[in-house]
Amino acid sequence: MFELKWLWQNLKGDRARYILALSLSVVGSSLTIVNPYIGQRIVDTFIAGDNAMQNLTDERGLLIMLCLGMIGFSLLRTGLAYLTTMQYERSSQNMLYRIRIYLYNKIQGQDMQYYDHNRTGDLMTKMTGDLDMVRHSMAWIIKMIIESLTIFIAAVIYFFTIDAELTLWLLILSPPIFIVAYIFAKRVRPMYIDLRERLSQLNTTTQENIAGNRVIKAFAREEYEIEKFADKNINYSKANKKAALVWLDYFPFLESFAQGFNVILMLAGGLFVMNGRITFGEYAAFSSLIWAVSNPMRNIGIIINDIQRFFASLSKIVDIYYAKPYIVNEHNPVEKRRFEGRIEFDHVSFKYDNGKVLDDISFKIESGETIAIMGSTGSGKTSLINLIPRFYDVSEGRVLVDGIDVRKLELDELRGNIGIATQDVLLFSDTIDGNIAFGDPDLPEEDTIEYARLAAAHDFIIKMPEGYDTIVGERGVGLSGGQKQRIALARALAVHRPILILDDTTSAVDLETEEHIQKSLRELDYPCTKIIIAQRVSTTAEADRILILDNGRLIEEGTHAELLAKRGYYYDVFMLQNEGIGRKVTTHGKE
Ligand code: CTP
Ligand code: MG
């Protein structure tokens, strides 16, 4: 019921419209009994009554009125149905629109940890299929329930006014129907929750296969992936069938009960007419409205199925709605300062769910310094720099920027002071120009070109079909790994931030290009503290200081010369890269 309350809250702005829709549903379906009532009058007065022939000649006017009344009410009901549907559609679409914006913002506002734990395919299912299911339920299923219920109640009341005993005879069938329906609902509920989960798995597989298509092709794993997909597809299809077929177990009972209404009416009603307890017209009214009582019973299965789907989807959406990121922007209006770019790690430890990756790390970087970080793969370099813009929070210790704990800074302000080129380069489906100016859409064209030059990207960009207007990314021209890295570097430089973090940004470019980039970095036209993760000694050699990470610990720190003199890890790497193949490296430089 909490979920319904949630829906009600989100109807804000359209509540009046939705209530109007519900009321129109009630009014419109109550009118269903008018025509059978008129029919009853016609039968009793003009067809089967004692003075039928007499009345037919004397009261022709009444007959015409009654017939016109029937037509009029039919038209009125059609008009009302039109209006009602419009109100349901409008209010539910408006609600959907608002929830979608809210959810989208919510997902955008989540921290990295959330993305570590939530599959893209699942989030996509929630944003599309689940949301649509909820809207469909608000507009159609609730409408169907309300209308069936109203017609049922109106018919029963009308029946009571005609003959209470006959009505009770008919209603004798209701309790067993409700019991069967209840058992069915209980059995089918977990199936729909399961079904929803399988749909999400199917979507996740589809999304991963499309995104990872190149890898799949590279490893010639198409067949395996197709099988994997087929597996999920079969799973989903099976679950769907299973849920749908459960209904068949109960269907014969419900259908028989529904048919039972007609039988009882014929037997008991027939007897009552013969005994003169009810008139022919009244029998006709019962007969023409008996569907209003039996149909809801017949549809109860479909309604229950839909309600279960509705709740399965609704609870998934509510999950996103109330998911709270650990790392949040308070959005306190602060005057955005430009930092000096001092960074300090003070006894920092950090762990993901499955274990420690950084262990008691302390170092300081002064404003304007260039620091290189080196270390074997998986040693924690990316994890370390992720703590500076607060993509994650430390487990122990503090990370300080300009002497302030990053957890005390506004995220906007903090991140607004950091330019970063991440290790996994992602370019948007946009022009090259748009990608470089991503962080600053007002960047003048000559600046875009200037930063592309600094990142050694200008030369290859102008050779592209439409130069800076060439669309790249998923639906555009393909770029090489090194080209992507250089555009990402230009994008990071173009925001002019006092802290610049480059995570393995030159790993895919040749040595000559790398040298050009290094020169650019040295000559940047704005003051900037640089943290450069790199594997090549040629990159690290010119840094003011080099930090060596090993297995989450800071094992060496110093200038190129100091570290060489130390003959540790750095020295080994240096020797390996300079003397080339043939030299065996041990952990501490001893052969
Ligand atoms: N890790 C994790 N969860 C993540 C990211 C990383 O558990 N979301 C773990 C990895 O398994 C790894 C360790 O954290 O053992 C350090 O990862 P990372 O900081 O990415 O290592 P790097 O030094 O950046 O490695 P590389 O040179 O390969 O980029
Ligand atoms: Mg890394």
Coordinates of C-alpha atoms and ligand atoms in Angstrom, one line a residue:
M1 CA 0.0 0.0 0.0
F2 CA 3.0 2.2 0.5
E3 CA 3.5 2.0 -3.2
L4 CA 0.0 3.3 -3.9
K5 CA 0.6 6.2 -1.5
W6 CA 3.8 6.9 -3.5
L7 CA 1.8 6.9 -6.7
W8 CA -0.7 9.3 -5.2
Q9 CA 2.1 11.7 -4.2
N10 CA 3.3 11.6 -7.7
L11 CA -0.1 12.4 -9.2
K12 CA 0.3 15.9 -7.7
G13 CA -0.8 18.4 -10.2
D14 CA -3.1 15.9 -11.9
R15 CA -5.0 14.6 -8.8
A16 CA -8.1 16.5 -9.6
R17 CA -8.1 15.2 -13.2
Y18 CA -7.5 11.7 -12.0
I19 CA -10.3 11.9 -9.5
L20 CA -12.5 13.3 -12.2
A21 CA -11.6 10.3 -14.4
L22 CA -12.5 7.9 -11.5
S23 CA -15.8 9.7 -10.9
L24 CA -16.7 9.7 -14.6
S25 CA -15.9 6.0 -14.6
V26 CA -18.4 5.5 -11.7
V27 CA -21.1 7.6 -13.3
G28 CA -20.6 6.2 -16.8
S29 CA -20.8 2.6 -15.6
S30 CA -23.7 3.2 -13.2
L31 CA -25.6 4.4 -16.3
T32 CA -25.3 0.8 -17.6
I33 CA -28.4 -0.1 -15.7
V34 CA -30.6 2.6 -17.2
N35 CA -31.2 0.8 -20.5
P36 CA -32.1 -2.5 -19.0
Y37 CA -34.5 -0.6 -16.7
I38 CA -36.1 1.1 -19.8
G39 CA -36.2 -2.3 -21.4
Q40 CA -38.0 -3.7 -18.5
R41 CA -40.6 -0.9 -18.7
I42 CA -41.1 -1.5 -22.4
V43 CA -41.5 -5.2 -22.0
D44 CA -44.0 -4.9 -19.1
T45 CA -46.0 -2.1 -20.6
F46 CA -46.0 -2.9 -24.3
I47 CA -45.1 -6.5 -24.8
A48 CA -45.8 -8.9 -22.0
G49 CA -48.0 -6.9 -19.6
D50 CA -51.7 -7.5 -19.1
N51 CA -52.7 -4.4 -21.1
A52 CA -49.9 -4.5 -23.6
M53 CA -52.1 -4.2 -26.7
Q54 CA -54.2 -1.5 -25.1
N55 CA -51.1 0.5 -24.1
L56 CA -49.5 0.1 -27.5
T57 CA -52.3 2.1 -29.0
D58 CA -53.0 4.5 -26.1
E59 CA -49.5 5.3 -25.0
R60 CA -47.5 5.4 -28.2
G61 CA -45.9 8.7 -27.0
L62 CA -44.4 6.9 -23.9
L63 CA -43.1 4.1 -26.1
I64 CA -41.3 6.6 -28.4
M65 CA -40.0 8.5 -25.4
L66 CA -38.6 5.3 -23.9
C67 CA -37.0 4.3 -27.1
L68 CA -35.5 7.7 -27.6
G69 CA -34.3 7.6 -24.0
M70 CA -32.5 4.3 -24.7
I71 CA -30.7 5.9 -27.7
G72 CA -30.0 9.1 -25.7
F73 CA -28.5 7.2 -22.8
S74 CA -26.4 5.1 -25.1
L75 CA -25.0 8.2 -26.7
L76 CA -24.4 9.8 -23.3
R77 CA -22.5 6.7 -22.2
T78 CA -20.4 6.8 -25.3
G79 CA -19.6 10.5 -24.8
L80 CA -18.8 9.9 -21.1
A81 CA -16.5 7.0 -22.0
Y82 CA -14.6 9.2 -24.4
L83 CA -14.2 11.9 -21.8
T84 CA -13.2 9.4 -19.1
T85 CA -10.5 7.8 -21.2
M86 CA -9.1 11.2 -22.1
Q87 CA -8.8 12.1 -18.4
Y88 CA -7.2 8.8 -17.5
E89 CA -4.7 9.2 -20.4
R90 CA -3.9 12.8 -19.7
S91 CA -3.4 12.4 -15.9
S92 CA -1.4 9.1 -16.3
Q93 CA 0.8 10.5 -19.1
N94 CA 1.5 13.7 -17.1
M95 CA 2.4 11.6 -14.1
L96 CA 4.7 9.3 -16.1
Y97 CA 6.4 12.4 -17.6
R98 CA 7.1 13.8 -14.1
I99 CA 8.3 10.5 -12.6
R100 CA 10.5 9.9 -15.6
I101 CA 12.3 13.3 -15.2
Y102 CA 12.6 12.6 -11.5
L103 CA 14.0 9.1 -12.0
Y104 CA 16.4 10.3 -14.7
N105 CA 17.8 13.0 -12.4
K106 CA 18.0 10.5 -9.6
I107 CA 20.0 8.1 -11.7
Q108 CA 22.3 10.9 -12.8
G109 CA 22.8 11.9 -9.2
Q110 CA 23.9 8.5 -8.1
D111 CA 27.5 7.9 -7.1
M112 CA 29.9 5.4 -8.7
Q113 CA 29.1 2.8 -6.1
Y114 CA 25.5 2.7 -7.4
Y115 CA 26.7 2.0 -10.9
D116 CA 29.1 -0.7 -9.6
H117 CA 26.0 -2.4 -8.3
N118 CA 23.3 -1.8 -10.8
R119 CA 23.2 -3.3 -14.3
T120 CA 22.6 -0.9 -17.1
G121 CA 20.0 -3.3 -18.6
D122 CA 18.1 -3.3 -15.4
L123 CA 18.1 0.5 -15.1
M124 CA 16.9 0.7 -18.7
T125 CA 14.1 -1.8 -17.9
K126 CA 13.0 0.3 -15.0
M127 CA 13.1 3.5 -17.1
T128 CA 11.1 2.0 -19.9
G129 CA 9.0 -1.2 -19.4
D130 CA 8.3 -0.7 -15.8
L131 CA 7.3 2.9 -16.1
D132 CA 5.0 2.0 -18.9
M133 CA 3.5 -0.8 -17.0
V134 CA 2.7 1.6 -14.2
R135 CA 1.1 4.1 -16.5
H136 CA -0.9 1.4 -18.2
S137 CA -2.2 0.2 -14.9
M138 CA -3.2 3.7 -13.8
A139 CA -5.0 4.4 -17.1
W140 CA -6.5 1.0 -17.9
I141 CA -6.4 -1.5 -15.1
I142 CA -7.6 0.7 -12.4
K143 CA -10.3 1.9 -14.9
M144 CA -11.3 -1.6 -15.5
I145 CA -11.5 -2.5 -11.8
I146 CA -13.5 0.6 -11.0
E147 CA -15.9 0.1 -13.8
S148 CA -16.4 -3.6 -13.3
L149 CA -17.0 -3.0 -9.6
T150 CA -19.5 -0.1 -10.2
I151 CA -21.4 -2.1 -12.7
F152 CA -21.5 -5.1 -10.4
I153 CA -22.7 -3.0 -7.4
A154 CA -25.2 -1.1 -9.5
A155 CA -26.6 -4.3 -11.0
V156 CA -26.8 -5.9 -7.6
I157 CA -28.6 -2.9 -6.1
Y158 CA -31.0 -2.8 -9.0
F159 CA -31.6 -6.6 -8.7
F160 CA -32.4 -6.1 -5.0
T161 CA -35.0 -3.5 -5.8
I162 CA -36.7 -6.0 -8.1
D163 CA -36.4 -9.1 -6.0
A164 CA -34.1 -9.6 -3.1
E165 CA -34.5 -13.4 -2.9
L166 CA -33.6 -14.0 -6.5
T167 CA -30.6 -11.7 -6.1
L168 CA -29.4 -13.7 -3.1
W169 CA -29.7 -16.9 -5.0
L170 CA -27.5 -15.4 -7.7
L171 CA -25.0 -14.0 -5.2
I172 CA -24.5 -17.4 -3.6
L173 CA -21.9 -18.0 -6.3
S174 CA -19.7 -15.0 -5.3
P175 CA -17.9 -16.4 -2.2
P176 CA -16.5 -19.4 -4.0
I177 CA -15.4 -17.2 -6.9
F178 CA -13.6 -14.9 -4.5
I179 CA -11.9 -17.8 -2.7
V180 CA -10.6 -19.3 -6.0
A181 CA -9.4 -15.8 -7.1
Y182 CA -7.6 -15.3 -3.9
I183 CA -5.8 -18.6 -4.2
F184 CA -4.9 -17.8 -7.8
A185 CA -3.5 -14.4 -6.8
K186 CA -1.3 -15.8 -4.1
R187 CA 0.1 -18.4 -6.4
V188 CA 0.8 -16.1 -9.3
R189 CA 2.4 -13.2 -7.5
P190 CA 5.9 -14.6 -7.0
M191 CA 5.7 -15.6 -10.7
Y192 CA 5.4 -12.1 -11.8
I193 CA 8.2 -10.9 -9.6
D194 CA 10.4 -13.7 -11.1
L195 CA 9.2 -12.7 -14.6
R196 CA 10.2 -9.2 -14.0
E197 CA 13.7 -10.3 -12.9
R198 CA 14.1 -12.4 -16.0
L199 CA 13.1 -9.6 -18.3
S200 CA 15.7 -7.4 -16.7
Q201 CA 18.3 -10.2 -17.2
L202 CA 17.3 -10.4 -20.9
N203 CA 17.7 -6.7 -21.3
T204 CA 21.1 -6.7 -19.5
T205 CA 22.4 -9.4 -21.8
T206 CA 21.1 -7.6 -24.9
Q207 CA 22.6 -4.3 -23.7
E208 CA 26.0 -5.9 -22.9
N209 CA 26.1 -7.8 -26.2
I210 CA 25.4 -4.6 -28.2
A211 CA 27.9 -2.5 -26.2
G212 CA 30.5 -5.3 -26.2
N213 CA 30.0 -6.4 -29.8
R214 CA 33.6 -5.7 -30.8
V215 CA 35.0 -7.9 -28.1
I216 CA 32.6 -10.6 -28.9
K217 CA 33.7 -10.5 -32.6
A218 CA 37.4 -10.3 -31.6
F219 CA 37.1 -13.5 -29.7
A220 CA 34.8 -15.1 -32.3
R221 CA 32.3 -15.7 -29.5
E222 CA 29.2 -14.8 -31.4
E223 CA 27.8 -18.3 -31.2
Y224 CA 28.3 -18.5 -27.4
E225 CA 26.7 -15.1 -26.9
I226 CA 23.8 -16.0 -29.2
E227 CA 23.3 -19.1 -27.1
K228 CA 23.6 -17.1 -23.9
F229 CA 21.0 -14.7 -25.2
A230 CA 18.7 -17.6 -26.5
D231 CA 19.0 -19.0 -23.0
K232 CA 17.7 -15.8 -21.4
N233 CA 15.1 -15.5 -24.0
I234 CA 13.8 -19.0 -23.4
N235 CA 13.9 -18.4 -19.7
Y236 CA 11.8 -15.3 -20.0
S237 CA 9.4 -16.9 -22.5
K238 CA 9.0 -19.9 -20.2
A239 CA 8.3 -17.8 -17.2
N240 CA 5.8 -15.8 -19.2
K241 CA 4.1 -19.0 -20.3
K242 CA 4.2 -20.4 -16.8
A243 CA 2.5 -17.4 -15.4
A244 CA -0.1 -17.3 -18.1
L245 CA -0.8 -21.0 -17.9
V246 CA -1.4 -20.9 -14.1
W247 CA -4.5 -19.0 -15.0
L248 CA -5.7 -22.0 -16.9
D249 CA -5.7 -24.1 -13.8
Y250 CA -8.3 -21.8 -12.3
F251 CA -10.1 -20.7 -15.4
P252 CA -12.5 -23.8 -15.6
F253 CA -13.7 -23.1 -12.1
L254 CA -14.2 -19.4 -12.6
E255 CA -15.8 -19.9 -16.0
S256 CA -18.2 -22.6 -14.6
F257 CA -19.2 -20.3 -11.8
A258 CA -19.7 -17.4 -14.2
Q259 CA -21.9 -19.7 -16.3
G260 CA -23.7 -20.7 -13.1
F261 CA -25.2 -17.2 -12.9
N262 CA -27.2 -17.9 -16.1
V263 CA -28.3 -21.3 -15.0
I264 CA -29.5 -20.0 -11.6
L265 CA -31.3 -17.2 -13.3
M266 CA -33.0 -19.5 -15.7
L267 CA -34.1 -21.9 -13.0
A268 CA -34.9 -19.6 -10.1
G269 CA -36.0 -16.7 -12.3
G270 CA -38.2 -19.0 -14.4
L271 CA -39.9 -20.4 -11.4
F272 CA -40.4 -16.9 -10.0
V273 CA -42.0 -15.7 -13.2
M274 CA -44.3 -18.7 -13.3
N275 CA -45.3 -18.1 -9.7
G276 CA -46.0 -14.5 -10.7
R277 CA -43.4 -13.2 -8.2
I278 CA -41.7 -11.2 -10.8
T279 CA -42.9 -9.9 -14.2
F280 CA -41.6 -10.8 -17.6
G281 CA -40.0 -7.4 -17.8
E282 CA -38.2 -7.8 -14.6
Y283 CA -36.9 -11.2 -15.7
A284 CA -35.8 -9.5 -18.9
A285 CA -33.9 -6.9 -16.8
F286 CA -32.2 -9.6 -14.8
S287 CA -31.3 -11.4 -18.0
S288 CA -29.9 -8.4 -19.8
L289 CA -27.8 -7.4 -16.8
I290 CA -26.6 -10.8 -15.7
W291 CA -23.3 -10.2 -17.6
A292 CA -22.7 -7.2 -15.3
V293 CA -22.4 -9.7 -12.4
S294 CA -20.8 -12.6 -14.2
N295 CA -18.2 -10.7 -16.3
P296 CA -16.2 -9.2 -13.4
M297 CA -16.0 -12.7 -12.1
R298 CA -14.8 -13.9 -15.4
N299 CA -12.2 -11.1 -15.7
I300 CA -11.0 -11.4 -12.2
G301 CA -8.0 -13.5 -13.4
I302 CA -6.9 -11.0 -15.9
I303 CA -7.3 -8.2 -13.4
I304 CA -5.3 -10.1 -10.8
N305 CA -2.5 -10.9 -13.4
D306 CA -2.3 -7.2 -14.3
I307 CA -2.3 -6.1 -10.7
Q308 CA 0.6 -8.4 -9.9
R309 CA 2.6 -7.1 -12.9
F310 CA 1.8 -3.6 -11.8
F311 CA 3.1 -4.1 -8.3
A312 CA 6.2 -6.0 -9.5
S313 CA 7.0 -3.0 -11.8
L314 CA 6.0 -0.4 -9.2
S315 CA 8.3 -1.7 -6.5
K316 CA 11.2 -1.6 -8.9
I317 CA 10.6 2.0 -9.7
V318 CA 10.1 2.9 -6.1
D319 CA 13.5 1.4 -5.5
I320 CA 15.2 3.9 -7.8
Y321 CA 13.0 6.7 -6.4
Y322 CA 14.3 6.2 -2.9
A323 CA 17.8 5.1 -3.7
K324 CA 20.1 7.5 -1.8
P325 CA 23.6 8.1 -3.0
Y326 CA 26.2 8.1 -0.3
I327 CA 28.1 11.0 -2.0
V328 CA 25.8 13.9 -2.5
N329 CA 26.0 17.4 -3.6
E330 CA 24.3 19.5 -0.9
H331 CA 23.6 22.3 -3.4
N332 CA 24.2 24.9 -0.8
P333 CA 24.8 28.1 -2.8
V334 CA 28.5 28.6 -2.5
E335 CA 30.6 31.1 -4.4
K336 CA 32.6 28.9 -6.7
R337 CA 36.2 29.5 -5.8
R338 CA 39.1 28.6 -7.9
F339 CA 41.3 26.4 -5.9
E340 CA 45.1 26.7 -5.6
G341 CA 45.3 23.1 -6.4
R342 CA 47.1 21.7 -3.3
I343 CA 46.3 18.1 -2.6
E344 CA 47.0 16.0 0.4
F345 CA 46.4 12.3 1.2
D346 CA 46.4 11.9 5.0
H347 CA 46.7 8.2 6.0
V348 CA 44.2 7.2 3.4
S349 CA 42.8 3.7 3.1
F350 CA 40.1 2.6 0.7
K351 CA 38.2 -0.5 0.0
Y352 CA 35.5 -1.6 -2.5
D353 CA 33.1 -4.3 -1.3
N354 CA 35.6 -7.0 -1.8
G355 CA 38.6 -5.8 0.0
K356 CA 41.2 -3.2 0.6
V357 CA 42.8 -1.6 -2.4
L358 CA 44.6 1.4 -0.8
D359 CA 46.4 1.1 2.4
D360 CA 47.5 4.0 4.6
I361 CA 48.6 6.3 1.9
S362 CA 50.0 9.7 2.7
F363 CA 51.6 12.4 0.5
K364 CA 51.3 16.0 -0.4
I365 CA 51.2 17.8 -3.7
E366 CA 51.9 21.5 -3.8
S367 CA 50.1 23.9 -6.1
G368 CA 51.5 23.8 -9.6
E369 CA 53.5 20.6 -9.1
T370 CA 53.5 17.7 -11.6
I371 CA 53.2 14.3 -10.0
A372 CA 53.5 11.1 -11.8
I373 CA 52.0 7.9 -10.4
M374 CA 53.3 4.5 -11.5
G375 CA 52.6 1.0 -10.4
S376 CA 51.7 -2.4 -11.8
T377 CA 48.3 -3.0 -13.1
G378 CA 45.7 -3.3 -10.4
S379 CA 47.9 -1.6 -7.9
G380 CA 45.3 1.0 -7.1
K381 CA 46.3 4.0 -9.2
T382 CA 42.8 4.7 -10.6
S383 CA 41.2 4.0 -7.3
L384 CA 43.6 6.6 -5.7
I385 CA 42.8 9.4 -8.1
N386 CA 39.1 8.6 -7.9
L387 CA 39.2 9.8 -4.3
I388 CA 40.1 13.4 -5.3
P389 CA 36.9 14.3 -7.2
R390 CA 35.1 12.1 -4.6
F391 CA 33.9 9.5 -7.1
Y392 CA 34.3 7.4 -4.0
D393 CA 34.9 8.2 -0.4
V394 CA 37.9 7.1 1.7
S395 CA 37.4 4.3 4.2
E396 CA 39.9 5.8 6.5
G397 CA 42.0 8.9 6.6
R398 CA 41.3 12.1 4.7
V399 CA 41.8 13.6 1.2
L400 CA 42.4 17.3 1.4
V401 CA 42.2 19.8 -1.4
D402 CA 43.6 23.2 -0.5
G403 CA 43.7 22.0 3.0
I404 CA 40.0 21.2 3.2
D405 CA 38.6 17.6 3.5
V406 CA 36.9 16.9 0.2
R407 CA 33.9 15.6 2.1
K408 CA 33.3 19.1 3.4
L409 CA 33.3 20.7 0.0
E410 CA 30.4 21.1 -2.3
L411 CA 30.7 18.5 -5.0
D412 CA 30.0 21.0 -7.8
E413 CA 32.7 23.2 -6.5
L414 CA 35.2 20.4 -6.0
R415 CA 34.6 18.8 -9.4
G416 CA 34.4 22.2 -11.0
N417 CA 38.1 22.6 -10.0
I418 CA 39.2 19.3 -11.5
G419 CA 39.9 18.4 -15.2
I420 CA 40.1 14.7 -15.7
A421 CA 40.8 12.4 -18.5
T422 CA 39.6 9.0 -17.3
Q423 CA 41.3 5.7 -18.2
D424 CA 38.2 4.4 -20.1
V425 CA 37.7 7.0 -22.7
L426 CA 34.1 7.7 -23.5
L427 CA 33.2 10.1 -26.3
F428 CA 29.6 11.1 -26.9
S429 CA 27.8 10.7 -30.2
D430 CA 28.5 14.3 -31.1
T431 CA 30.9 16.3 -33.2
I432 CA 34.6 16.4 -32.3
D433 CA 34.1 20.1 -31.5
G434 CA 31.2 19.3 -29.2
N435 CA 33.2 16.6 -27.4
I436 CA 36.2 18.8 -26.8
A437 CA 33.9 21.6 -25.5
F438 CA 31.8 19.2 -23.4
G439 CA 32.8 20.8 -20.1
D440 CA 32.4 24.4 -21.4
P441 CA 29.8 24.7 -24.2
D442 CA 30.7 28.3 -24.7
L443 CA 34.3 27.6 -25.6
P444 CA 35.3 29.7 -28.6
E445 CA 36.2 27.8 -31.7
E446 CA 39.8 29.0 -31.7
D447 CA 40.2 27.7 -28.2
T448 CA 38.9 24.3 -29.2
I449 CA 41.5 24.2 -32.0
E450 CA 44.2 25.4 -29.6
Y451 CA 43.5 22.6 -27.1
A452 CA 43.2 20.1 -29.8
R453 CA 46.7 21.2 -30.9
L454 CA 48.1 20.9 -27.4
A455 CA 46.7 17.4 -27.2
A456 CA 48.3 16.6 -30.5
A457 CA 44.9 16.0 -32.0
H458 CA 44.5 18.9 -34.5
D459 CA 46.4 17.2 -37.3
F460 CA 44.3 14.1 -37.5
I461 CA 41.1 16.0 -36.9
I462 CA 41.5 18.3 -39.9
K463 CA 42.1 15.2 -42.1
M464 CA 38.7 13.9 -41.1
P465 CA 35.8 14.2 -43.5
E466 CA 34.2 17.2 -41.9
G467 CA 37.1 18.3 -39.6
Y468 CA 35.9 19.5 -36.2
D469 CA 32.3 18.9 -37.3
T470 CA 32.8 15.2 -37.8
I471 CA 30.4 13.2 -35.7
V472 CA 32.3 10.6 -33.6
G473 CA 31.1 8.1 -31.0
E474 CA 28.7 5.3 -31.3
R475 CA 26.9 6.6 -34.4
G476 CA 29.8 8.4 -36.1
V477 CA 33.2 7.9 -37.5
G478 CA 35.4 5.4 -35.7
L479 CA 38.5 6.6 -34.0
S480 CA 41.7 4.8 -33.0
G481 CA 42.4 4.3 -29.3
G482 CA 45.1 7.0 -29.4
Q483 CA 42.9 9.4 -31.2
K484 CA 40.2 9.0 -28.6
Q485 CA 42.7 9.5 -25.8
R486 CA 43.9 12.8 -27.4
I487 CA 40.4 14.1 -27.8
A488 CA 39.7 13.2 -24.2
L489 CA 42.9 15.0 -23.2
A490 CA 41.8 18.1 -25.2
R491 CA 38.5 17.9 -23.4
A492 CA 40.2 17.8 -20.0
L493 CA 42.5 20.7 -20.9
A494 CA 39.8 22.9 -22.3
V495 CA 38.1 23.3 -18.9
H496 CA 41.1 25.3 -17.5
R497 CA 40.9 23.7 -14.1
P498 CA 43.6 24.2 -11.4
I499 CA 43.8 20.4 -10.9
L500 CA 44.4 18.2 -13.9
I501 CA 44.3 14.4 -13.6
L502 CA 45.3 12.2 -16.5
D503 CA 44.8 8.5 -16.1
D504 CA 47.0 6.6 -18.5
T505 CA 46.1 9.2 -21.2
T506 CA 49.1 8.7 -23.4
S507 CA 49.3 4.9 -23.2
A508 CA 48.0 4.4 -26.7
V509 CA 50.0 7.2 -28.5
D510 CA 53.4 6.9 -30.1
L511 CA 56.5 8.3 -28.4
E512 CA 56.8 11.3 -30.7
T513 CA 53.2 12.3 -30.1
E514 CA 53.7 11.8 -26.4
E515 CA 56.6 14.1 -26.4
H516 CA 54.5 16.8 -28.0
I517 CA 51.8 16.3 -25.4
Q518 CA 54.4 16.6 -22.6
K519 CA 55.7 19.8 -24.0
S520 CA 52.1 21.1 -24.1
L521 CA 51.5 20.1 -20.6
R522 CA 54.6 21.9 -19.4
E523 CA 53.6 25.1 -21.2
L524 CA 49.9 25.2 -20.3
D525 CA 48.7 28.8 -20.2
Y526 CA 47.0 28.4 -16.8
P527 CA 48.4 27.4 -13.4
C528 CA 47.6 23.8 -12.8
T529 CA 48.6 20.9 -10.5
K530 CA 49.0 17.8 -12.6
I531 CA 48.6 14.2 -11.6
I532 CA 49.7 11.9 -14.4
I533 CA 49.3 8.2 -14.2
A534 CA 51.7 6.6 -16.6
Q535 CA 53.6 3.4 -17.3
R536 CA 56.4 4.9 -19.4
V537 CA 59.5 6.3 -17.8
S538 CA 59.6 8.8 -20.6
T539 CA 56.4 10.3 -19.2
T540 CA 57.3 10.1 -15.6
A541 CA 60.9 11.3 -15.9
E542 CA 60.1 14.9 -16.1
A543 CA 57.6 15.0 -13.2
D544 CA 58.5 16.9 -10.1
R545 CA 57.9 13.8 -8.1
I546 CA 57.0 10.2 -8.8
L547 CA 54.8 8.0 -6.6
I548 CA 55.1 4.3 -6.9
L549 CA 52.1 2.2 -5.9
D550 CA 52.3 -1.5 -5.3
N551 CA 49.4 -3.5 -4.1
G552 CA 47.7 -0.5 -2.6
R553 CA 50.7 0.8 -0.8
L554 CA 53.0 3.7 -1.5
I555 CA 56.3 2.1 -1.8
E556 CA 58.5 4.8 -3.4
E557 CA 58.4 8.5 -3.7
G558 CA 60.9 11.0 -5.1
T559 CA 62.3 12.6 -8.3
H560 CA 63.4 10.5 -11.2
A561 CA 67.0 10.8 -10.1
E562 CA 66.3 9.9 -6.5
L563 CA 64.3 6.9 -7.5
L564 CA 66.9 5.7 -9.8
A565 CA 69.5 6.0 -7.1
K566 CA 67.2 4.0 -4.8
R567 CA 67.4 1.0 -7.2
G568 CA 63.9 -0.2 -6.4
Y569 CA 60.8 -0.8 -8.5
Y570 CA 61.3 2.4 -10.5
Y571 CA 64.9 1.6 -11.3
D572 CA 63.7 -1.9 -12.6
V573 CA 61.1 -0.4 -14.8
F574 CA 63.6 2.2 -16.1
M575 CA 66.2 -0.5 -16.9
L576 CA 63.6 -2.7 -18.5
Q577 CA 62.3 0.1 -20.7
N578 CA 65.7 1.4 -21.6
E579 CA 67.8 -1.7 -22.0
G580 CA 65.0 -3.6 -23.6
I581 CA 64.4 -7.2 -23.8
G582 CA 66.8 -9.7 -22.4
R583 CA 67.1 -8.2 -18.9
K584 CA 65.4 -10.1 -16.2
V585 CA 63.7 -8.0 -13.6
T586 CA 63.2 -9.0 -10.0
T587 CA 61.1 -7.1 -7.5
H588 CA 64.0 -5.2 -6.1
G589 CA 66.3 -4.7 -8.9
K590 CA 68.7 -7.5 -8.1
E591 CA 69.4 -9.8 -10.9
Ligands
CTP1 N1 38.6 -2.8 -8.1 C1 37.4 -3.1 -7.5 N2 36.2 -2.5 -7.9 C2 36.2 -1.5 -8.8 C3 37.5 -1.1 -9.4 C4 38.6 -1.8 -9.0 O1 37.3 -4.0 -6.7 N3 35.1 -0.9 -9.1 C5 39.8 -3.4 -7.6 C6 40.5 -4.1 -8.8 O2 40.2 -5.4 -8.8 C7 42.0 -3.9 -8.4 C8 42.0 -2.8 -7.4 O3 40.7 -2.5 -7.1 O4 42.5 -5.1 -7.8 C9 42.8 -1.6 -8.0 O5 42.2 -1.2 -9.2 P1 42.6 0.1 -9.9 O6 42.7 1.2 -9.0 O7 41.7 0.3 -11.1 O8 44.0 -0.3 -10.5 P2 45.0 0.5 -11.4 O9 46.3 0.6 -10.7 O10 44.4 1.7 -11.9 O11 45.2 -0.6 -12.6 P3 45.5 -0.3 -14.1 O12 46.9 0.1 -14.3 O13 45.2 -1.6 -14.8 O14 44.6 0.8 -14.6
MG2 MG 43.8 2.3 -13.7

